[in-house]
Tab-separated table of C-alpha atoms in Angstrom:
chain	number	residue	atom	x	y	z
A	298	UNK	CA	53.971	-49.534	39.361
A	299	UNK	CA	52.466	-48.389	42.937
A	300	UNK	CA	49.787	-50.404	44.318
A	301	UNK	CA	47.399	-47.547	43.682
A	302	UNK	CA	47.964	-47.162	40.055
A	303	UNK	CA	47.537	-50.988	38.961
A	304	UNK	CA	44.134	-51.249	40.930
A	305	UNK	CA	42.660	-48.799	38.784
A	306	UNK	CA	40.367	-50.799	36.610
A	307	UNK	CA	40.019	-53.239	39.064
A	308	UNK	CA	38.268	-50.376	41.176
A	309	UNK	CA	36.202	-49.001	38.565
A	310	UNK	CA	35.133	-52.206	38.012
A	311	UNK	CA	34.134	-53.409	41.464
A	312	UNK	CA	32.563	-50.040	42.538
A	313	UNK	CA	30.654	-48.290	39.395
A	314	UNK	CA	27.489	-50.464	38.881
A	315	UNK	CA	27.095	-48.445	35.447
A	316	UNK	CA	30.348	-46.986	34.273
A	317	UNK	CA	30.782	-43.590	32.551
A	318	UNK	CA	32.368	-42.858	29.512
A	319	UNK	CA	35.556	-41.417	30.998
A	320	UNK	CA	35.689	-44.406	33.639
A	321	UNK	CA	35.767	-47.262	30.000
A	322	UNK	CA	37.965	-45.137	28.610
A	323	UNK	CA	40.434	-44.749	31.120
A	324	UNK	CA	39.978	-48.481	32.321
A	325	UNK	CA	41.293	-49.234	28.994
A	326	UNK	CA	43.709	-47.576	28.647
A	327	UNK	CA	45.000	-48.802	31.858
A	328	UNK	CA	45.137	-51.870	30.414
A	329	UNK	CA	47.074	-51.176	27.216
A	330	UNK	CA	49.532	-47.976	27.737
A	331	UNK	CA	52.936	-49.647	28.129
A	332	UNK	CA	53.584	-48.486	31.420
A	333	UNK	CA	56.723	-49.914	32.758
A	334	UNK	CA	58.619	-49.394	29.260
A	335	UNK	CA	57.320	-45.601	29.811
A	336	UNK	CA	58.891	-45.029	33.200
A	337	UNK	CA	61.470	-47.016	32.264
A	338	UNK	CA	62.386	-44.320	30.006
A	339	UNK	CA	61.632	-40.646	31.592
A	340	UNK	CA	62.913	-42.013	34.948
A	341	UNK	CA	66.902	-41.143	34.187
A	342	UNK	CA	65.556	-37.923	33.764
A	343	UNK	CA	62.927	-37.736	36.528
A	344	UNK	CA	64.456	-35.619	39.464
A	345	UNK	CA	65.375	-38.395	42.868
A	346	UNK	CA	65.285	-35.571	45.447
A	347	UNK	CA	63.453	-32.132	45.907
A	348	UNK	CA	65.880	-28.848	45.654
A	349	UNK	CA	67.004	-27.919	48.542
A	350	UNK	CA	64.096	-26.668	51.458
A	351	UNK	CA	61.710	-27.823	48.513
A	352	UNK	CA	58.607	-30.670	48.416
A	353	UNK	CA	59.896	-33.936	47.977
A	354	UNK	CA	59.004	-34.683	43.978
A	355	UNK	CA	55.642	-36.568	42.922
A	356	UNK	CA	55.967	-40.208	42.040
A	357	UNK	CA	56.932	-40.264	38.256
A	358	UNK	CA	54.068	-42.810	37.631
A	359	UNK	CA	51.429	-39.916	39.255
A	360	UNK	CA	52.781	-37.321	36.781
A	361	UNK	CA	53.351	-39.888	33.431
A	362	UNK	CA	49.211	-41.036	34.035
A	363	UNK	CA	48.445	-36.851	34.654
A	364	UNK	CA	50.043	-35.858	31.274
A	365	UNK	CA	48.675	-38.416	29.594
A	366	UNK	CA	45.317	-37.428	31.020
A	367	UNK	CA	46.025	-33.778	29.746
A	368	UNK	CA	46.505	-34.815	26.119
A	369	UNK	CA	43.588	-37.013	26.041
A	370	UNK	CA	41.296	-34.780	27.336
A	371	UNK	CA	43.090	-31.401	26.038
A	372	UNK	CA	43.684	-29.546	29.432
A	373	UNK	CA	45.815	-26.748	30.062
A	374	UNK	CA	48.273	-26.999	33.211
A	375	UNK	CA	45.622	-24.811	35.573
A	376	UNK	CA	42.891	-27.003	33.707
A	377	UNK	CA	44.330	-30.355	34.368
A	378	UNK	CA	45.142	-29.122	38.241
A	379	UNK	CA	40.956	-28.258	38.432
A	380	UNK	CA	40.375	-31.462	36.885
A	381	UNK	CA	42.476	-33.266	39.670
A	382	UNK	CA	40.650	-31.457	42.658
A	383	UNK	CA	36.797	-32.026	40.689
A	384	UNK	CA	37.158	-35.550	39.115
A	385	UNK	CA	37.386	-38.554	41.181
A	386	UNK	CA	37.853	-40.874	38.720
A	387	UNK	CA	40.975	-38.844	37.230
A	388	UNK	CA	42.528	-38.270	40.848
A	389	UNK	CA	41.894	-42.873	41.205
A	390	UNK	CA	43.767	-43.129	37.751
A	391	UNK	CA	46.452	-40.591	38.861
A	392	UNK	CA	46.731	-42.424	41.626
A	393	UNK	CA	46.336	-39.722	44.278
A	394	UNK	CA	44.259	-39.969	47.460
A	395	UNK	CA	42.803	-36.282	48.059
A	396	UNK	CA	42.880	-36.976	52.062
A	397	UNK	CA	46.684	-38.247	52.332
A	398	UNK	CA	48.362	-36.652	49.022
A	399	UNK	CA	48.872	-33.596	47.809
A	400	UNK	CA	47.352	-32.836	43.998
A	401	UNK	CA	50.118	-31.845	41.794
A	402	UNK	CA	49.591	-28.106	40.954
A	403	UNK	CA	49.715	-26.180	37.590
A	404	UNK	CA	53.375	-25.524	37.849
A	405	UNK	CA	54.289	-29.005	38.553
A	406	UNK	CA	52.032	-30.495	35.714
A	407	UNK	CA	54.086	-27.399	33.745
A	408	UNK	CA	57.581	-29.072	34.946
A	409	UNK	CA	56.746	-32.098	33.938
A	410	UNK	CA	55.744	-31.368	30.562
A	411	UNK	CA	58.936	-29.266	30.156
A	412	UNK	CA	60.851	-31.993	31.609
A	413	UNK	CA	59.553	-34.027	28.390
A	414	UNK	CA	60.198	-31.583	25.685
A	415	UNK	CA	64.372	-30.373	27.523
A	416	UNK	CA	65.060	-34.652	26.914
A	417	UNK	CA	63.171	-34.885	23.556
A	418	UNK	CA	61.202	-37.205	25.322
A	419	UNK	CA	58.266	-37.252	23.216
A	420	UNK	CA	59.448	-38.782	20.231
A	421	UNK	CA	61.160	-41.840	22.428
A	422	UNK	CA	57.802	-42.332	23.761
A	423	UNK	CA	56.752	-42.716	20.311
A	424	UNK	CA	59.666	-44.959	19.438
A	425	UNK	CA	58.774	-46.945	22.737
A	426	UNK	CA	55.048	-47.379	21.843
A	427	UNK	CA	55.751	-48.480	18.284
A	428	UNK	CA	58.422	-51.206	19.730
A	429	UNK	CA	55.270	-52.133	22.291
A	430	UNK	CA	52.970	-52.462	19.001
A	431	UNK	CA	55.561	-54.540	16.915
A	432	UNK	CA	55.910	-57.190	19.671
A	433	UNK	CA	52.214	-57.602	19.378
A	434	UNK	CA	52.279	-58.222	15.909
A	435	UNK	CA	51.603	-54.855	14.550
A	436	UNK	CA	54.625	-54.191	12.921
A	437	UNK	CA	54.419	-51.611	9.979
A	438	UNK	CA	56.919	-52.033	7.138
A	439	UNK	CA	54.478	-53.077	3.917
A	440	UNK	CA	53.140	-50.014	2.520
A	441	UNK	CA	52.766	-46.277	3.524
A	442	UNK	CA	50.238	-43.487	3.105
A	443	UNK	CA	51.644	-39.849	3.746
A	444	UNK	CA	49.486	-36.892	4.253
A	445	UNK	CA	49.329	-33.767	6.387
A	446	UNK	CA	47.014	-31.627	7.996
A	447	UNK	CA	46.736	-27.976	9.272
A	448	UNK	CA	46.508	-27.129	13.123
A	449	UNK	CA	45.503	-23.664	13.531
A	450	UNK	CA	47.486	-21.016	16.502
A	451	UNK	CA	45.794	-18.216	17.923
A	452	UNK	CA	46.447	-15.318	16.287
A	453	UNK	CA	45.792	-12.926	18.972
A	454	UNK	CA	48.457	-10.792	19.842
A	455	UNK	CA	47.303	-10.129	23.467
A	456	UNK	CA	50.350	-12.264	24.860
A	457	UNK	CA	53.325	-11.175	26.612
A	458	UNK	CA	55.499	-10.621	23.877
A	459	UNK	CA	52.533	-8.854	22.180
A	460	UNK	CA	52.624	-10.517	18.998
A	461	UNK	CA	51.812	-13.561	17.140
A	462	UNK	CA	53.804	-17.282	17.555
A	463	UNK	CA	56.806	-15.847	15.484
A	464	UNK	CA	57.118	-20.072	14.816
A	465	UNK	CA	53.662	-20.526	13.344
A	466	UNK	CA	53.321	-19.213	9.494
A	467	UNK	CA	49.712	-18.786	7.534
A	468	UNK	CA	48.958	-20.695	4.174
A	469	UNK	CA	45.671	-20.923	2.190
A	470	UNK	CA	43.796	-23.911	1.130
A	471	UNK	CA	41.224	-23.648	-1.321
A	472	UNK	CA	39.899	-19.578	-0.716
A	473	UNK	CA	40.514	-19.872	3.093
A	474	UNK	CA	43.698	-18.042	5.102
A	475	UNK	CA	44.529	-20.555	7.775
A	476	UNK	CA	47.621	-19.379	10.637
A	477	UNK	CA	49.401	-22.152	12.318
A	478	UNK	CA	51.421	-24.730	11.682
A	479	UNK	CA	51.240	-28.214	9.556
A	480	UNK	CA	51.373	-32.298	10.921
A	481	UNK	CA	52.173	-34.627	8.444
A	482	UNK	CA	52.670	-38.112	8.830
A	483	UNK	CA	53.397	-41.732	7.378
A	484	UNK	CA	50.373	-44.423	8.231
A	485	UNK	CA	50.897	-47.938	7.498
A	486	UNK	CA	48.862	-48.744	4.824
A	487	UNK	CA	47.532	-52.023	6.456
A	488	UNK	CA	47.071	-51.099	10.293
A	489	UNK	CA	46.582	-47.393	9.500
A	490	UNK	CA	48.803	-46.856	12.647
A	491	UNK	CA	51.444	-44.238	12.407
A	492	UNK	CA	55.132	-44.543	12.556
A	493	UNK	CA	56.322	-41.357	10.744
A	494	UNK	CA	55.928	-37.889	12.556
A	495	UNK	CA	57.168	-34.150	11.369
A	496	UNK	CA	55.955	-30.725	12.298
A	497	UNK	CA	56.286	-27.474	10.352
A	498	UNK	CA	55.068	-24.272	10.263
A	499	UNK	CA	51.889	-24.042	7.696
A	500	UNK	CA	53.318	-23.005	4.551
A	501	UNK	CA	55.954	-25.599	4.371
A	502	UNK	CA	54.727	-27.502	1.288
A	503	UNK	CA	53.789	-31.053	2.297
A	504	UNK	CA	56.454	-32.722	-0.263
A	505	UNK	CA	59.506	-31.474	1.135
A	506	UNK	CA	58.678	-33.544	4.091
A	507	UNK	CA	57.930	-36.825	2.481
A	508	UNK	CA	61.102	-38.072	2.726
A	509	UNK	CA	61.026	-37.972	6.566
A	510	UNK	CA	57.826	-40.240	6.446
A	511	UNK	CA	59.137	-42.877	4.924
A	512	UNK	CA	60.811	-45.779	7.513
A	513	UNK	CA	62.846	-47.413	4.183
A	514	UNK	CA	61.160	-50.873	4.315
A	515	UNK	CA	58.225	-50.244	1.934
A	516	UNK	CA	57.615	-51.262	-1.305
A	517	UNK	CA	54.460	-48.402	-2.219
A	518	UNK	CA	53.706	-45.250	-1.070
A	519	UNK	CA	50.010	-43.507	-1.328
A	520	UNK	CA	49.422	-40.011	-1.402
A	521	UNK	CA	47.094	-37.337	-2.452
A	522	UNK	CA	47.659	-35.101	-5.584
A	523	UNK	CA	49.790	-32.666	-3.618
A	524	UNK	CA	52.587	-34.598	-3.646
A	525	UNK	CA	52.611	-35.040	-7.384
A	526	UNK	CA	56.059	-35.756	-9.036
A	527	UNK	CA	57.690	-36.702	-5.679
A	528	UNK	CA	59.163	-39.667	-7.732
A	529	UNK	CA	61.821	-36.978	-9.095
A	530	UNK	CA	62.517	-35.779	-5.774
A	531	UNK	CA	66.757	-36.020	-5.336
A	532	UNK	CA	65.976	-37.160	-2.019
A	533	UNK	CA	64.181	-40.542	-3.147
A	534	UNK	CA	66.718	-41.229	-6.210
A	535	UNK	CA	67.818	-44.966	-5.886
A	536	UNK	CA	64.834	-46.037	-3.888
A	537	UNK	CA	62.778	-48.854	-5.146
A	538	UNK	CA	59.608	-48.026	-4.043
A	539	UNK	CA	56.072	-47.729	-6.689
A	540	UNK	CA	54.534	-44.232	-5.982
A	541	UNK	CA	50.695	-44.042	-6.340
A	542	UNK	CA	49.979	-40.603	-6.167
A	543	UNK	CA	46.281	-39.459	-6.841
A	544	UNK	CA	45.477	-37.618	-9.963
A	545	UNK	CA	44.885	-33.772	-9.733
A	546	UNK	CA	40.791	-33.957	-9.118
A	547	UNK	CA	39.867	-31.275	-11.907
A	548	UNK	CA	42.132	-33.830	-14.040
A	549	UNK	CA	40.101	-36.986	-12.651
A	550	UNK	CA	36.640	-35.242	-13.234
A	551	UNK	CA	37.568	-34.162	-17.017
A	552	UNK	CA	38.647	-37.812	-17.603
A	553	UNK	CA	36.502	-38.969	-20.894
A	554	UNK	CA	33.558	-41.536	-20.813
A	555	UNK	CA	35.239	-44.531	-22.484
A	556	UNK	CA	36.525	-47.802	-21.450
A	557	UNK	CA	40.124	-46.285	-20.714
A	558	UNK	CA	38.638	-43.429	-19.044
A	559	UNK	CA	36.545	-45.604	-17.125
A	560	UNK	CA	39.411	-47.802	-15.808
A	561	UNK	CA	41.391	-44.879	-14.930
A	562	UNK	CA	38.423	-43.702	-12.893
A	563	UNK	CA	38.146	-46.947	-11.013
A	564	UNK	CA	41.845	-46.828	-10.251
A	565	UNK	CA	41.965	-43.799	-8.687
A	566	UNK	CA	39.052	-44.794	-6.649
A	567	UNK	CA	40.458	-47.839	-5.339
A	568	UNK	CA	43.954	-45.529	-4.493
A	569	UNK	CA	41.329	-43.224	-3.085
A	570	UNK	CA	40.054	-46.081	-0.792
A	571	UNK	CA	43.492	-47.142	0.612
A	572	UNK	CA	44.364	-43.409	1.391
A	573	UNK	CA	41.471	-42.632	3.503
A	574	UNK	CA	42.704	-45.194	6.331
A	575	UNK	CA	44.751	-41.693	6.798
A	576	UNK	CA	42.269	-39.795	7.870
A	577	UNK	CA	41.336	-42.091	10.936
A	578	UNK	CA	44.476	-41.064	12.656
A	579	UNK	CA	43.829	-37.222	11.940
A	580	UNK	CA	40.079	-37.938	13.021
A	581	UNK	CA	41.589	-39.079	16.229
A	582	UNK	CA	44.211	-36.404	16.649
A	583	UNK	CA	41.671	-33.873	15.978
A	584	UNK	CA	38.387	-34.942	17.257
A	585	UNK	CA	38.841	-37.635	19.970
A	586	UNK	CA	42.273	-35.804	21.222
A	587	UNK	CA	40.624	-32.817	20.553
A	588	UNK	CA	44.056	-31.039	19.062
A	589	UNK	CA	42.673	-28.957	16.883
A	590	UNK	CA	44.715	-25.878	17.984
A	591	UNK	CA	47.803	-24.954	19.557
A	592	UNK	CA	48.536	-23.791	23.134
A	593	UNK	CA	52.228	-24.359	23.534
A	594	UNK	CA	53.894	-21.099	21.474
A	595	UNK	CA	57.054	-22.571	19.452
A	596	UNK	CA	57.585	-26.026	16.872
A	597	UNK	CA	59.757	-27.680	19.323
A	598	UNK	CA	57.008	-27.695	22.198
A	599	UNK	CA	54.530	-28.517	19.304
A	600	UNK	CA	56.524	-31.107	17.949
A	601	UNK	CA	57.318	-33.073	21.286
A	602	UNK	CA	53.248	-32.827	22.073
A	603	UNK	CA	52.534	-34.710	18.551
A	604	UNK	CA	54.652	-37.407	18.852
A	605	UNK	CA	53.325	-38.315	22.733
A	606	UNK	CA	49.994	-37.742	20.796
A	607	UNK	CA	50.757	-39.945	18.275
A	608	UNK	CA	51.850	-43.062	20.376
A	609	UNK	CA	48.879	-41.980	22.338
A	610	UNK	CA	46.461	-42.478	18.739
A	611	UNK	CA	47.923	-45.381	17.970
A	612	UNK	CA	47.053	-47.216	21.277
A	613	UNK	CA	43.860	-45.843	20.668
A	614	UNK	CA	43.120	-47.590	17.614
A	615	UNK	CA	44.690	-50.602	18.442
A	616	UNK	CA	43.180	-51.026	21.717
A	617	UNK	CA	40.421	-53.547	20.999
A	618	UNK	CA	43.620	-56.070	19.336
A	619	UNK	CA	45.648	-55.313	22.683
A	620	UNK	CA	43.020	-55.302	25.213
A	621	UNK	CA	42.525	-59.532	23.505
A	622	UNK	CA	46.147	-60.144	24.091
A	623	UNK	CA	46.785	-58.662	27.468
């Protein structure tokens, strides 16, 4: 990378005497986003020269570190633009030097991102991250835990087309309507990294996408009682894998106070206790990431967001292993 770019932490370091919480996060993940294997990949399909009469394009690494920056801070295209022009530290990570460059505007950061989603870019970066992961001994082939969550649209119809994302579809849980559409994924039961990613609408019923969480190597699945009697699925006949599915909870709560009924209890606890490493990924994706609803109308866009978010969580939580091996 540019001179700029890799002096980043070394910067933050040398001139903050007491850093912010943007400047440690950002100074890690300086340190453990696999850069070069990133721009090794977009760059076939990063433009060389400007059209004609036009700017000459933004160095690829400037706009890579920008939409990163936009999913881990949840910007929109103008908002990651007014974040450039306000936020020193972002325009040092960027890379950009507000007296001799030029801050990318909204409908660059916008090019970019479509640039990502035309290639089906976002699930290579994925792939690439996981491959980055596995050579640092986090591979993930023992045991999966499968699970999905909602992420609400808007559901105002004051758009352009005047109605709602004709892509997005409502579902209830529990005694609550919820519009939007579903992310489900497969976690390795170990790590609790993810190497499984699907998007849906919302009332695509979680077990029809099982099957697409599952990489083929392991030996058990975990999942919670919606995915009951996915063992007679036709798409997992012939596979030898044990499924521990939880038990229905008005089932569990109505199981009898004896020694069998005891046992089963604990059982379903300790299945309870593997499956939660799920939520830690969702926690991030929701909470840290902040992706709690959409702004791109459409699965496609959705779908190429998640999986850059996803490589994105999974450095996240593996940070503290990578930052001791870099």
């Amino acid at each position: 990378m540019g001179g700029k770019q890799l002096g980043f932490s070394d910067y933050e370091q040398s001139t903050a005497k007491k850093s912010t919480k943007r400047e440690k996060f950002l100074t890690e993940m300086e340190q453990v986003v696999p850069w070069q294997a990133l721009l090794d990949l977009i760059e076939p399909c990063y433009p060389k020269t400007s059209k004609k009469g036009g700017r000459r394009p933004y160095p690829l690494a400037t706009m890579l570190r920008i939409h990163l920056m936009q999913q881990w801070y949840s910007l929109s295209d103008p908002g990651m633009e007014e974040a450039l022009i306000e936020v020193p530290t972002m325009r040092r990570f960027a890379g950009i030097d507000l007296i001799s460059d030029r801050i990318p505007d909204e409908t660059t950061i916008l090019t970019f991102r479509h640039l990502l989603e035309k290639n089906e870019l976002g699930e290579q970066i994925f792939q690439t991250v996981k491959a980055h992961l596995k050579e640092r001994g986090m591979a993930m082939k023992q045991g999966t835990i499968i699970d999905a969550t909602l992420i609400a649209a808007p559901s105002s119809t004051k758009n352009k087309e005047g109605k709602r994302d004709p892509e997005m579809h409502q579902t209830k849980k529990g005694n609550q309507w919820y519009f939007g559409m579903k992310v489900h994924i497969g976690v390795d039961k170990d790590t609790g990294l993810i190497h499984s990613v699907e998007t849906t609408a919302a009332n695509v019923h979680d077990i029809t996408q099982a099957a697409d969480l599952l990489h083929g190597e392991e030996k058990v699945v975990y999942a919670d009682a919606a995915y009951r009697g996915i063992e007679k699925r036709e798409e997992m006949a012939g596979k030898s894998i044990e499924f521990r599915v939880a038990m229905r909870p008005g089932k569990r709560r109505a199981l009898p106070d004896t020694h069998e009924g005891r046992l089963q209890d604990l059982v379903e606890g300790a299945k309870a206790h593997i499956r939660a490493k799920v939520e830690h990924p969702f926690r991030v994706i929701k909470q840290q990431f902040e992706f709690q609803k959409t702004s791109l109308r459409g699965l496609a866009k959705n779908h190429c967001k998640m999986n850059v978010l996803a490589a994105l969580t999974n450095l996240f939580m593996a940070r503290r292993q990578l930052l001791q091996t870099s």
